[in-house]
Amino acid sequence: MSIEHPPKPAPPVHGGRHATPVGHAWLAQVPWAHPDAEALRARQRAEIAEVYGTTESEPGPAPSAADCAVFVVAYAGPGARGADRAAGGRPGGGAPVGCGGLRELGGGLGEVKRMYVEPAWRGTGVAGELLGALEEWARRRGWRALRLETGDRQSAAARFYARRGYARIPNFGAYAGLPGSWCFERALT
């Protein structure tokens, strides 16, 4: 599956490869190995390594094509706020500016993985659009809640998730007992 730049309007992310433009960006469901997805995940991991001072900061099993149920990339939309600020972006759109995915945990639960927005695009609403699309995708599949883990040095991420209705929960799965991990959950019903 390939994506043209800028992506063309198509059915929403839950029903096809591409989504219609929403506010600031185009959202496109892409394969895990899509070059834009790989580049954004690499930048996310580099940023995390800088924050924690190590590349070994993955507290649980790393997500992969085999266990990631869906992966979405946000592209700068024409006239999007911040299009002129995006490093390497093209004013008017087309540049990949954010991403996120979901891992199925079973029992109607999913885990948000690899949420990332380019620094120049933070505060523009792209993260909320990405998370909203992932939540809608999960709802349509009957998942009852989404969970996530973030680190104790990522207070901006924790505030973002709290504003989106995610509440702190005891650490789950591979994160149980890890003091630097903060886990959150939001019911989707």
Short mmCIF file of C-alpha atoms in Angstrom, two decimals:
data_model
loop_
_atom_site.label_atom_id
_atom_site.label_comp_id
_atom_site.label_asym_id
_atom_site.label_seq_id
_atom_site.Cartn_x
_atom_site.Cartn_y
_atom_site.Cartn_z
CA MET A 1 0.00 0.00 0.00
CA SER A 2 1.51 3.34 -0.94
CA ILE A 3 0.55 6.89 -0.21
CA GLU A 4 0.67 9.72 -2.65
CA HIS A 5 1.81 13.11 -1.39
CA PRO A 6 -0.36 14.82 -0.47
CA PRO A 7 -2.81 11.98 0.22
CA LYS A 8 -6.06 12.22 -1.68
CA PRO A 9 -9.44 12.23 0.07
CA ALA A 10 -10.82 8.77 0.64
CA PRO A 11 -12.88 6.87 3.21
CA PRO A 12 -12.11 7.45 6.90
CA VAL A 13 -9.21 5.61 8.49
CA HIS A 14 -11.50 2.87 9.83
CA GLY A 15 -12.76 1.98 6.37
CA GLY A 16 -9.80 2.34 4.08
CA ARG A 17 -6.22 3.28 3.56
CA HIS A 18 -6.66 7.03 3.73
CA ALA A 19 -8.72 9.41 5.77
CA THR A 20 -10.32 12.66 4.85
CA PRO A 21 -8.60 15.81 6.03
CA VAL A 22 -9.45 16.72 9.61
CA GLY A 23 -8.65 20.22 10.78
CA HIS A 24 -4.91 20.44 10.51
CA ALA A 25 -3.80 17.25 8.81
CA TRP A 26 -4.64 14.34 6.61
CA LEU A 27 -4.69 11.04 8.45
CA ALA A 28 -3.68 7.94 6.54
CA GLN A 29 -3.69 4.33 7.68
CA VAL A 30 -0.39 2.89 6.50
CA PRO A 31 1.47 -0.41 6.85
CA TRP A 32 3.92 -0.64 9.76
CA ALA A 33 6.83 -0.71 7.30
CA HIS A 34 5.73 2.37 5.34
CA PRO A 35 8.77 4.68 4.94
CA ASP A 36 6.99 7.66 6.55
CA ALA A 37 5.93 5.53 9.52
CA GLU A 38 9.46 4.19 9.94
CA ALA A 39 10.99 7.68 9.78
CA LEU A 40 8.56 9.10 12.36
CA ARG A 41 9.08 6.15 14.72
CA ALA A 42 12.86 6.57 14.41
CA ARG A 43 12.56 10.25 15.36
CA GLN A 44 10.30 9.33 18.29
CA ARG A 45 12.81 6.77 19.57
CA ALA A 46 15.69 9.26 19.15
CA GLU A 47 13.78 11.85 21.17
CA ILE A 48 13.03 9.30 23.91
CA ALA A 49 16.71 8.27 23.98
CA GLU A 50 17.69 11.90 24.45
CA VAL A 51 15.17 12.39 27.28
CA TYR A 52 16.26 9.25 29.16
CA GLY A 53 19.93 9.23 28.15
CA THR A 54 19.79 5.72 26.72
CA THR A 55 18.53 3.84 23.69
CA GLU A 56 17.48 1.02 26.06
CA SER A 57 14.39 2.78 27.41
CA GLU A 58 11.72 0.44 26.01
CA PRO A 59 10.11 -0.97 29.17
CA GLY A 60 7.96 -3.56 27.40
CA PRO A 61 8.04 -5.51 24.17
CA ALA A 62 8.57 -3.16 21.24
CA PRO A 63 5.60 -2.96 18.88
CA SER A 64 5.99 -4.58 15.48
CA ALA A 65 4.14 -5.26 12.26
CA ALA A 66 3.08 -8.59 13.77
CA ASP A 67 1.30 -7.10 16.78
CA CYS A 68 0.28 -3.59 15.72
CA ALA A 69 -3.37 -3.72 14.66
CA VAL A 70 -3.35 -0.32 12.95
CA PHE A 71 -0.85 2.45 12.29
CA VAL A 72 -1.76 5.99 11.25
CA VAL A 73 0.39 8.81 9.89
CA ALA A 74 -0.65 12.48 9.91
CA TYR A 75 0.35 14.56 6.92
CA ALA A 76 0.40 18.35 6.79
CA GLY A 77 -2.75 19.49 5.08
CA PRO A 78 -3.09 22.41 2.71
CA GLY A 79 -3.34 25.60 4.74
CA ALA A 80 -2.70 23.72 7.98
CA ARG A 81 -1.59 25.76 10.94
CA GLY A 82 2.13 25.15 11.35
CA ALA A 83 2.78 24.01 7.77
CA ASP A 84 5.30 26.79 7.39
CA ARG A 85 7.04 25.74 10.63
CA ALA A 86 7.56 22.04 9.95
CA ALA A 87 11.21 21.18 9.60
CA GLY A 88 11.65 19.94 6.07
CA GLY A 89 7.93 20.40 5.45
CA ARG A 90 6.44 21.85 2.33
CA PRO A 91 4.09 24.79 2.89
CA GLY A 92 0.70 23.69 1.66
CA GLY A 93 1.10 20.15 2.88
CA GLY A 94 2.31 16.70 2.26
CA ALA A 95 5.00 16.28 4.91
CA PRO A 96 4.50 13.51 7.50
CA VAL A 97 4.13 15.26 10.86
CA GLY A 98 2.90 12.64 13.33
CA CYS A 99 1.98 9.03 13.92
CA GLY A 100 0.42 6.53 16.28
CA GLY A 101 -0.71 2.94 16.41
CA LEU A 102 -2.66 0.40 18.40
CA ARG A 103 -1.69 -2.99 19.77
CA GLU A 104 -4.51 -5.37 20.69
CA LEU A 105 -4.20 -6.60 24.27
CA GLY A 106 -7.21 -8.92 24.25
CA GLY A 107 -10.38 -8.77 26.30
CA GLY A 108 -11.56 -5.65 24.48
CA LEU A 109 -8.43 -3.68 25.39
CA GLY A 110 -5.90 -1.98 23.16
CA GLU A 111 -2.65 -0.16 23.80
CA VAL A 112 -1.64 3.12 22.17
CA LYS A 113 1.86 2.77 20.74
CA ARG A 114 4.37 5.12 19.16
CA MET A 115 2.35 8.33 19.42
CA TYR A 116 4.59 11.06 18.13
CA VAL A 117 4.21 14.53 16.66
CA GLU A 118 7.08 16.50 15.15
CA PRO A 119 8.15 19.27 17.57
CA ALA A 120 7.18 22.05 15.13
CA TRP A 121 3.65 20.62 15.03
CA ARG A 122 3.05 20.26 18.76
CA GLY A 123 0.23 22.44 19.98
CA THR A 124 -1.51 22.49 16.58
CA GLY A 125 -4.09 19.79 17.34
CA VAL A 126 -2.46 17.04 15.28
CA ALA A 127 -1.91 14.78 18.32
CA GLY A 128 -5.57 15.04 19.26
CA GLU A 129 -6.62 14.23 15.72
CA LEU A 130 -4.36 11.17 15.65
CA LEU A 131 -5.53 9.90 19.03
CA GLY A 132 -9.18 10.54 18.11
CA ALA A 133 -8.79 8.51 14.92
CA LEU A 134 -7.19 5.63 16.83
CA GLU A 135 -9.98 5.73 19.42
CA GLU A 136 -12.64 5.67 16.69
CA TRP A 137 -10.89 2.75 14.96
CA ALA A 138 -10.89 0.83 18.27
CA ARG A 139 -14.57 1.66 18.97
CA ARG A 140 -15.61 0.32 15.58
CA ARG A 141 -13.95 -2.97 16.45
CA GLY A 142 -15.75 -3.21 19.77
CA TRP A 143 -12.76 -2.50 21.98
CA ARG A 144 -13.96 -1.19 25.34
CA ALA A 145 -10.87 0.74 26.46
CA LEU A 146 -7.42 1.92 25.44
CA ARG A 147 -4.36 1.85 27.65
CA LEU A 148 -0.96 3.39 27.26
CA GLU A 149 2.36 3.82 28.98
CA THR A 150 4.50 6.91 29.09
CA GLY A 151 7.56 7.72 31.12
CA ASP A 152 7.93 9.83 34.22
CA ARG A 153 10.07 12.36 32.29
CA GLN A 154 7.34 12.96 29.72
CA SER A 155 5.07 15.26 31.69
CA ALA A 156 3.74 16.98 28.55
CA ALA A 157 2.56 13.60 27.25
CA ALA A 158 0.93 12.78 30.60
CA ARG A 159 -0.90 16.14 30.58
CA PHE A 160 -2.04 15.58 26.98
CA TYR A 161 -3.51 12.17 27.78
CA ALA A 162 -5.19 13.47 30.95
CA ARG A 163 -6.84 16.26 28.93
CA ARG A 164 -8.09 13.59 26.52
CA GLY A 165 -9.80 11.67 29.32
CA TYR A 166 -7.13 9.11 30.16
CA ALA A 167 -6.82 8.36 33.87
CA ARG A 168 -3.76 7.04 35.64
CA ILE A 169 -4.02 3.31 36.42
CA PRO A 170 -1.71 0.80 38.10
CA ASN A 171 1.04 -0.26 35.73
CA PHE A 172 -0.09 -3.18 33.59
CA GLY A 173 1.63 -6.02 31.74
CA ALA A 174 5.33 -5.52 31.11
CA TYR A 175 5.19 -2.15 32.87
CA ALA A 176 4.09 -3.58 36.26
CA GLY A 177 6.60 -2.75 38.95
CA LEU A 178 8.55 -0.24 36.84
CA PRO A 179 8.75 3.01 38.83
CA GLY A 180 9.59 5.18 35.79
CA SER A 181 6.48 4.06 33.88
CA TRP A 182 3.15 5.82 34.12
CA CYS A 183 0.13 3.95 32.75
CA PHE A 184 -3.21 5.41 31.71
CA GLU A 185 -6.56 4.10 30.48
CA ARG A 186 -9.68 5.53 28.87
CA ALA A 187 -13.01 3.76 28.44
CA LEU A 188 -14.30 4.02 24.89
CA THR A 189 -17.98 3.45 25.61
#
